[in-house]
Short mmCIF file of C-alpha atoms and ligand atoms in Angstrom, two decimals:
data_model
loop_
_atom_site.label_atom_id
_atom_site.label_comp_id
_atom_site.label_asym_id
_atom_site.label_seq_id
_atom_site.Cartn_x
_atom_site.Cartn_y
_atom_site.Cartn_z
CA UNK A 1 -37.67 121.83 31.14
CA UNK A 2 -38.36 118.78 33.58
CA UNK A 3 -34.88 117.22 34.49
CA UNK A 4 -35.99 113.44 33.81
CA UNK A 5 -33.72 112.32 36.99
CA UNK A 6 -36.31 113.82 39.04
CA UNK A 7 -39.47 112.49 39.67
CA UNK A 8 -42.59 114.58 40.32
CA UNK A 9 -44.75 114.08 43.45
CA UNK A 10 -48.40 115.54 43.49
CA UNK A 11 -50.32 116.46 46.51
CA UNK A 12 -53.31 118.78 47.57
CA UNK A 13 -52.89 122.37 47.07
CA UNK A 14 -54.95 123.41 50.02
CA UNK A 15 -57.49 121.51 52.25
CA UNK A 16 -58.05 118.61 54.19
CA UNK A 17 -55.47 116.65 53.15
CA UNK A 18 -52.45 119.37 52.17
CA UNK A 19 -51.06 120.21 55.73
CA UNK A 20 -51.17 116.48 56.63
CA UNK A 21 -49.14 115.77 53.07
CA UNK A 22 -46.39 117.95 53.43
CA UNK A 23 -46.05 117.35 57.16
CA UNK A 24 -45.11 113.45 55.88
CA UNK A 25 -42.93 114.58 53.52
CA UNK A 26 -41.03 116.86 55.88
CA UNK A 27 -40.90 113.83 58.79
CA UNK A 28 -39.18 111.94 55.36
CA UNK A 29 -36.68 114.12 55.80
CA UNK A 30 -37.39 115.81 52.42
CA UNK A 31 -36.06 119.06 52.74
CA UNK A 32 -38.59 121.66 51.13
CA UNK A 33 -39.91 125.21 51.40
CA UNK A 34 -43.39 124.76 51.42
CA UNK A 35 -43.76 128.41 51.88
CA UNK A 36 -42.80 129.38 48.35
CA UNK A 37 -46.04 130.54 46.77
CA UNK A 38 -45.00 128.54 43.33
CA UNK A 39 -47.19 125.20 42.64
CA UNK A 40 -44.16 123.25 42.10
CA UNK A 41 -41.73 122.83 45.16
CA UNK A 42 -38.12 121.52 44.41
CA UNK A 43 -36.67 119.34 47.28
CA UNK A 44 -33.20 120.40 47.84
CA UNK A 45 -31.86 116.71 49.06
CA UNK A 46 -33.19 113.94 47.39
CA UNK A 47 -34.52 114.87 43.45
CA UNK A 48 -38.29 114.98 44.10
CA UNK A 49 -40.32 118.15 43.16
CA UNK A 50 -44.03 118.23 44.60
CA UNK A 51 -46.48 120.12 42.62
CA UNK A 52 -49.86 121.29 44.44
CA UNK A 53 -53.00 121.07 42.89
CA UNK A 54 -56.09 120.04 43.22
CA UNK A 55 -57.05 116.65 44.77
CA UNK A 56 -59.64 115.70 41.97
CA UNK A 57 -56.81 116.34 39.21
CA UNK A 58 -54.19 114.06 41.00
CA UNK A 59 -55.43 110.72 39.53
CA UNK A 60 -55.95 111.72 36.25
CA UNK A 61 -52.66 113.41 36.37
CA UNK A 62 -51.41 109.32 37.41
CA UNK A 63 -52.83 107.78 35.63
CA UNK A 64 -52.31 110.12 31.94
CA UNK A 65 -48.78 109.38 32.31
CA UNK A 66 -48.14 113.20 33.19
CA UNK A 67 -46.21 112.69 37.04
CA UNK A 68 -45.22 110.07 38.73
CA UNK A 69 -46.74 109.83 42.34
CA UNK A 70 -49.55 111.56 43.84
CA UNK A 71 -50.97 111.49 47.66
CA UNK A 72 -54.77 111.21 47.04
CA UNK A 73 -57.97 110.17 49.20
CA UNK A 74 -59.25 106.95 47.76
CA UNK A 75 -62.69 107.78 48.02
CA UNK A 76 -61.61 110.35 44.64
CA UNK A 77 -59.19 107.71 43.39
CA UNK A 78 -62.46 105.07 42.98
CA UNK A 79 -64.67 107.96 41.95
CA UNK A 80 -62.06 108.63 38.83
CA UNK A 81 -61.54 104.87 38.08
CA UNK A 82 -65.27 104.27 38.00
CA UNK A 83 -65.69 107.25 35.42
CA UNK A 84 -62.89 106.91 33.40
CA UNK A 85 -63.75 102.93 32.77
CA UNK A 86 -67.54 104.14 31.73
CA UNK A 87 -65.94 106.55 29.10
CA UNK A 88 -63.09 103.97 28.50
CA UNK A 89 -60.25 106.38 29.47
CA UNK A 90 -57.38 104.54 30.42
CA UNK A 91 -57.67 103.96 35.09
CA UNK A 92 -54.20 102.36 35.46
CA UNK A 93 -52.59 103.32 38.44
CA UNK A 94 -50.26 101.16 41.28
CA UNK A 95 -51.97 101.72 45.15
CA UNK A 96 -48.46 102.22 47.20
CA UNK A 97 -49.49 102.63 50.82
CA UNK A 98 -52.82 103.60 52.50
CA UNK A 99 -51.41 106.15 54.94
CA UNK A 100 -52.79 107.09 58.38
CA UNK A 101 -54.48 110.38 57.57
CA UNK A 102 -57.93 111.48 55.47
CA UNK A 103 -59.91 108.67 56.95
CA UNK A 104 -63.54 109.03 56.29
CA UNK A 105 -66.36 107.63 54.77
CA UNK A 106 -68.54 107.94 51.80
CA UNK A 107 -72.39 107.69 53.41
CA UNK A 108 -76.42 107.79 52.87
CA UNK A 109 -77.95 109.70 54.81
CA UNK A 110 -81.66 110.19 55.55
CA UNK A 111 -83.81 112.91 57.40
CA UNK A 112 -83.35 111.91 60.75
CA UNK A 113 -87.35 111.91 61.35
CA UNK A 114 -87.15 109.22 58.65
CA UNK A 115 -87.87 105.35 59.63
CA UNK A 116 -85.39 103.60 57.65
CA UNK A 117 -86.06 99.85 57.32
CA UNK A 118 -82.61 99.22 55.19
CA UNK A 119 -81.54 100.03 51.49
CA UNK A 120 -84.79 99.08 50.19
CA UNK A 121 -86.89 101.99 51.63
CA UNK A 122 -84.36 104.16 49.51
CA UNK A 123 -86.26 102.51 46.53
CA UNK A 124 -86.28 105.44 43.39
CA UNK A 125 -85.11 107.76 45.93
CA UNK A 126 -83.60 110.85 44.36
CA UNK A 127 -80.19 111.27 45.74
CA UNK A 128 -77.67 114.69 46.06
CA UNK A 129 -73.91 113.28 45.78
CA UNK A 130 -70.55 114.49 44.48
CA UNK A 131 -69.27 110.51 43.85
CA UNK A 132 -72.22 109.69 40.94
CA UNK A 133 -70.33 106.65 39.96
CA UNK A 134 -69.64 104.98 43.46
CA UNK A 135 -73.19 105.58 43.92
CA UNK A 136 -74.25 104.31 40.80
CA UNK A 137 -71.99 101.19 41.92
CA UNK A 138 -73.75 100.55 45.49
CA UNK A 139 -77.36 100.66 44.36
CA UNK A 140 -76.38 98.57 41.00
CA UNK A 141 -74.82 95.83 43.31
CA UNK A 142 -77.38 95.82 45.67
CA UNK A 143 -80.28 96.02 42.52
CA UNK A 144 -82.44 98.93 43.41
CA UNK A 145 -83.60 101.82 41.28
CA UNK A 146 -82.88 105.05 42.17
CA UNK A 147 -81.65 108.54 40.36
CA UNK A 148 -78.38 110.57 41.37
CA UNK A 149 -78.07 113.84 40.86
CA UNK A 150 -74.66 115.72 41.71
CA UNK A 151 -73.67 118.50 43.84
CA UNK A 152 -70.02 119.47 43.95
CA UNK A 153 -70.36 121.07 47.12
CA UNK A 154 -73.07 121.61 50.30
CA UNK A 155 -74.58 118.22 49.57
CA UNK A 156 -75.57 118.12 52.76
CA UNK A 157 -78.27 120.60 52.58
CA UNK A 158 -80.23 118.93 49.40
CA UNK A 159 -83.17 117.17 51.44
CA UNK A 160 -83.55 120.23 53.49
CA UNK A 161 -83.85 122.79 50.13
CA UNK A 162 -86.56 119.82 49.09
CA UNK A 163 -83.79 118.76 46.15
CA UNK A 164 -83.39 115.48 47.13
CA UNK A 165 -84.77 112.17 49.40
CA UNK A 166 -81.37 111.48 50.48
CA UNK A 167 -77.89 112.29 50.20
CA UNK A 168 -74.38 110.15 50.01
CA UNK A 169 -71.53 112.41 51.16
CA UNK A 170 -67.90 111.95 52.86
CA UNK A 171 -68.07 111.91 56.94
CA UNK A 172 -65.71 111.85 59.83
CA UNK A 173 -67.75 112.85 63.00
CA UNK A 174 -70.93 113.30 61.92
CA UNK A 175 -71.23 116.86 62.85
CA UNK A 176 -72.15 118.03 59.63
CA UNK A 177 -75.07 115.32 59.10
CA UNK A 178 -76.52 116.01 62.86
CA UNK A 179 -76.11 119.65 61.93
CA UNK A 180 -78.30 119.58 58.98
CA UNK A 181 -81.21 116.80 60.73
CA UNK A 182 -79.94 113.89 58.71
CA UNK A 183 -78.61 110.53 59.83
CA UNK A 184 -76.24 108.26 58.82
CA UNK A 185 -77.82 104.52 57.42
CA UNK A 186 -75.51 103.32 55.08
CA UNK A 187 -71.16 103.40 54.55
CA UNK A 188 -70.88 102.84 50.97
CA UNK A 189 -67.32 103.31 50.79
CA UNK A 190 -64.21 103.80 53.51
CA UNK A 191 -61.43 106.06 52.37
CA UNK A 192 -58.00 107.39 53.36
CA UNK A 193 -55.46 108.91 51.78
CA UNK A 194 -52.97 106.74 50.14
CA UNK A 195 -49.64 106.73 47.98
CA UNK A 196 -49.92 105.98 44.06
CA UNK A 197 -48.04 105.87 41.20
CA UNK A 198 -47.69 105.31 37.70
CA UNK A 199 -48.07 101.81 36.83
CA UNK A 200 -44.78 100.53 38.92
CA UNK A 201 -43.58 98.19 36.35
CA UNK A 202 -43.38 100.90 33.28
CA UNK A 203 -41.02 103.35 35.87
CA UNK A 204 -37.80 103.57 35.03
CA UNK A 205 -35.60 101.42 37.30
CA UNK A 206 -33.69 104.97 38.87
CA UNK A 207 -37.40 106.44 39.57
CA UNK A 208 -38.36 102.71 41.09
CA UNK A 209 -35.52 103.39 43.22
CA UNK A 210 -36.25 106.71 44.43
CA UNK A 211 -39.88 105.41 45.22
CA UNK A 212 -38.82 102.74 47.18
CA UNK A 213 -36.74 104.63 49.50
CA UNK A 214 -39.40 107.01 50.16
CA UNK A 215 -42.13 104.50 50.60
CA UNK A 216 -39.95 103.12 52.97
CA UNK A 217 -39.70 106.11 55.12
CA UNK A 218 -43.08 106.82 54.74
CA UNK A 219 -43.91 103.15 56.08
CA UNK A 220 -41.37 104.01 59.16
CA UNK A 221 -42.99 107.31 60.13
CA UNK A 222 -46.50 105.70 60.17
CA UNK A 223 -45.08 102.77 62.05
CA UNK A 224 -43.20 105.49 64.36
CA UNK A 225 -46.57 107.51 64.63
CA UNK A 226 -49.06 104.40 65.62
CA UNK A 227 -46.11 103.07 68.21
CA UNK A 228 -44.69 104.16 71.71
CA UNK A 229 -41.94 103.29 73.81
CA UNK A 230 -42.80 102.38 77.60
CA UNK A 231 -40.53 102.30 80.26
CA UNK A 232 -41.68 101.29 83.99
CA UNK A 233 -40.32 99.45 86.98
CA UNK A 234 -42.05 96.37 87.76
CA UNK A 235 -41.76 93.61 90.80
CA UNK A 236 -39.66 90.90 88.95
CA UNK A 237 -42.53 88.08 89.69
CA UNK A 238 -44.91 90.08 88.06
CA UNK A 239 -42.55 90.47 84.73
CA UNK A 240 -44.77 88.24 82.72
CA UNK A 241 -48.17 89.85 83.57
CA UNK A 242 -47.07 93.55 82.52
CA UNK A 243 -45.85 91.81 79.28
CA UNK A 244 -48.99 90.20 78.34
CA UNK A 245 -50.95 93.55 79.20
CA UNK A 246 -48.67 95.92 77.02
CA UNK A 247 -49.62 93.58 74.31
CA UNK A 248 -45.81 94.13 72.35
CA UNK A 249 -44.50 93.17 68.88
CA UNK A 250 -40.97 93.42 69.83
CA UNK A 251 -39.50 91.03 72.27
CA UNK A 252 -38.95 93.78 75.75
CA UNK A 253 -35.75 94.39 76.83
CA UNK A 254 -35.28 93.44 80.65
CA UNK A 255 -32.66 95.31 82.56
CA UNK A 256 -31.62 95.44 86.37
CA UNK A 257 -32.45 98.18 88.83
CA UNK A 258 -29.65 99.28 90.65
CA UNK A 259 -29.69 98.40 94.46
CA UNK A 260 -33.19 96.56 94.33
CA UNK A 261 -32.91 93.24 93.42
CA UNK A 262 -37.16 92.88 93.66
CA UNK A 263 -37.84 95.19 90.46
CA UNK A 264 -36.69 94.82 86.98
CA UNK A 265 -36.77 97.88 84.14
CA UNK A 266 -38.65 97.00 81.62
CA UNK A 267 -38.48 98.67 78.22
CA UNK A 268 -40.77 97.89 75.14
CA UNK A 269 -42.09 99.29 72.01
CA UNK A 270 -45.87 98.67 71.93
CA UNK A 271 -48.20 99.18 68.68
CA UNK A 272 -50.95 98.91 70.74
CA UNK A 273 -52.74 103.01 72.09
CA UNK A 274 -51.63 103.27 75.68
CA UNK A 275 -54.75 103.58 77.51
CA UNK A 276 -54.72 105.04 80.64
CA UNK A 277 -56.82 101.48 81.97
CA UNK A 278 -53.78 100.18 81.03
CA UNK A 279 -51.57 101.91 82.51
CA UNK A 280 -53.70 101.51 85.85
CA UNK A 281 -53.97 98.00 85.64
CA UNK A 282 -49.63 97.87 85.41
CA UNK A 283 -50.05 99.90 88.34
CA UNK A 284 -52.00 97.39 90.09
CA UNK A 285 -48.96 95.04 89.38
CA UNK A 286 -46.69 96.96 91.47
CA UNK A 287 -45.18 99.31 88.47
CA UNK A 288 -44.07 102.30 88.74
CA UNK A 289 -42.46 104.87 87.56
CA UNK A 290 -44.13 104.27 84.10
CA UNK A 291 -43.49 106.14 81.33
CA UNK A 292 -45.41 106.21 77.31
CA UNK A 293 -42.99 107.87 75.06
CA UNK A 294 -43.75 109.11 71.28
CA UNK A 295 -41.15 107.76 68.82
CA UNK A 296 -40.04 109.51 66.42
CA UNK A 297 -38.58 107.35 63.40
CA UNK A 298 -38.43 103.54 63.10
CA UNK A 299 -36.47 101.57 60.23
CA UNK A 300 -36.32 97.82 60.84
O1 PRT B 401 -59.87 122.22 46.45
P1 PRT B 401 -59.83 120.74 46.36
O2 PRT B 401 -60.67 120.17 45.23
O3 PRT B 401 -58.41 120.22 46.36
O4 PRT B 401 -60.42 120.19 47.75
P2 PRT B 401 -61.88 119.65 48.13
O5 PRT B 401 -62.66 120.79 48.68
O6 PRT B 401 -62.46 118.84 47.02
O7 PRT B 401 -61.52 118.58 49.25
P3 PRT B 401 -61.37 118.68 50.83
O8 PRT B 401 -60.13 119.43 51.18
O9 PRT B 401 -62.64 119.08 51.50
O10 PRT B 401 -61.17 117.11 51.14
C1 PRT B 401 -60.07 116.43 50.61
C2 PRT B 401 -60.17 114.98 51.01
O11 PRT B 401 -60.17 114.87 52.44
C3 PRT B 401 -61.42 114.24 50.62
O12 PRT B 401 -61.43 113.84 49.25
C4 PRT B 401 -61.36 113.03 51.55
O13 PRT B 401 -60.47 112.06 51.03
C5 PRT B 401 -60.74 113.63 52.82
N1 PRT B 401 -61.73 113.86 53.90
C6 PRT B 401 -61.63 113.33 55.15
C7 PRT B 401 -62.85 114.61 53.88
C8 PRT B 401 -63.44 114.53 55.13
N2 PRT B 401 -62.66 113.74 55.90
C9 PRT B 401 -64.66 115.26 55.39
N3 PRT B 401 -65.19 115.17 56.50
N4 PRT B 401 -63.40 115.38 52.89
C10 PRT B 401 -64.51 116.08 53.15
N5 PRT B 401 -65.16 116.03 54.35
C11 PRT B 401 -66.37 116.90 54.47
C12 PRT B 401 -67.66 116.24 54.01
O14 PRT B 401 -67.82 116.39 52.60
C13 PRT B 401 -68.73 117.01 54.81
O15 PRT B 401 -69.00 118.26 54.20
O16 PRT B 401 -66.60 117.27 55.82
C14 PRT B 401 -68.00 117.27 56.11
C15 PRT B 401 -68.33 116.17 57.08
O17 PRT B 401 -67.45 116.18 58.17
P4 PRT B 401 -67.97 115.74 59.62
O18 PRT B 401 -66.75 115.71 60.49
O19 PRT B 401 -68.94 116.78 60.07
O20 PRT B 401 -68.61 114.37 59.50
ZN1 ZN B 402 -61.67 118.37 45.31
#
């Protein structure tokens, strides 16, 4: 029996987005055995309990009332919404956080051999996808005919088997799409993965509580993840200079060097990817001793 001081946190079983899930949760500092072959996994500090299933079930599973968060690409969130407001099922759900992993995008592709001249040469094209409704969506907002027909699974290889004129699947690199002569012409839809939950304002005020705290360490290990702390000695008349190139949110912190009264330390937290350009160019300055460091939490 489900202890209702718990709350239940859904994420994908296995695939693109499951080892990139529970590596979040464990940087939260949820402690958890994620190699316990059960489907439900009971964290043994804070009263969460993360059940792995399939990413297609997790909105549903949202938005029926049946758990209360679930880590999801949004590219499947959309795709439910879409369907469940054509068969007027309820599609109320609250978007938490994008977070920083899953990204792709939902594309057409072509033959490569092709000459596309823009959406309109796609006009009653027959089209291989596994997202009908965002489909349906694009070419409705964008008023051209056309007719979907879905593949759950090696879309890509519909205009090659002679199935379809097109296709409109999720990329990252674009292997896939090179691999099978096709090219990219149209994003209909960028996607990550993101944080939802029930509809906030029905959760009980304990589970509100619970959600907040771990929203808020999820924002600090993004924030952790996308920043780095630099340290480097650098001629005190050039102070100014290496600020404006490290581009920081943080005001730096400035400290002597001991027996040179020419350099200061400078120390800063930068948002910003440390290029190695940039790191050049502070060399130019007269820095040295420059060092990028990963951070590992932040909480401001
Ligand atoms: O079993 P289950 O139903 O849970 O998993 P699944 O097989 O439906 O999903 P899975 O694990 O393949 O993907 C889960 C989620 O990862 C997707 O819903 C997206 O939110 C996200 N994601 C990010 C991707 C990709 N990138 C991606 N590249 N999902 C799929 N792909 C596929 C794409 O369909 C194509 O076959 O990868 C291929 C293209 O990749 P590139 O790098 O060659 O462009
Ligand atoms: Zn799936």
């Amino acid at each position: 029996m489900f202890n209702k001081n718990r709350i239940r946190l859904a994420i994908q079983k296995s695939g693109r987005l499951s080892d990139h899930s529970k590596d979040l949760l464990l940087r939260c500092g949820i402690k958890i055995n994620f190699n316990n072959p059960s489907l439900i996994s009971v964290a043994e500090n804070l009263p969460i309990d993360i059940m792995l299933v399939r990413d297609d079930d997790i909105p549903g599973l949202i938005m029926d009332g049946a758990i209360e968060l679930g880590i999801v690409g949004s590219n499947i969130l959309q795709e439910v919404c879409l369907e469940r407001k054509y068969l007027k099922e309820p599609y109320i759900f609250t978007a938490l956080q994008n977070l920083d992993f899953g990204v792709c995008r939902l594309s057409l592709a072509v033959p490569a051999e092709l000459e596309y001249l823009g959406i309109s040469s796609l006009f009653g094209a027959k089209i291989a996808t596994s997202y009908p409704y965002l489909l349906k969506r694009y070419f409705k907002q964008k008023g051209i005919p056309f007719q979907a027909f879905v593949l759950n699974g090696s879309v890509e290889i519909a205009t090659n088997a002679g199935f379809s004129d097109a296709i409109c699947d999720l990329v990252s690199s674009g292997v896939t799409l090179k691999a099978n002569g096709l090219k990219e012409v149209e994003v209909i839809f960028n996607s990550c993965a993101c944080l939802i939950s029930q509809n906030y304002s029905n959760i009980p005020i304990n589970h509100q509580n619970l959600i907040n705290k771990l929203l808020e360490r999820i924002k600090g290990v993004i924030k952790a993840r996308e920043s780095k702390y630099i340290m480097l000695h650098i001629p005190r008349k050039k102070l100014q200079q290496a600020i404006n190139l490290l581009n920081c949110a943080e005001k730096p912190t400035i400290l002597e060097l001991a027996g040179n009264t020419d350099k200061v330390v400078l120390h800063i937290v930068s948002a910003e990817t440390i290029f190695w350009d940039i790191m050049e160019k502070l060399k130019v300055l007269g820095a040295s001793s420059i060092l990028v460091l990963p951070i590992e939490k932040i909480m401001e």
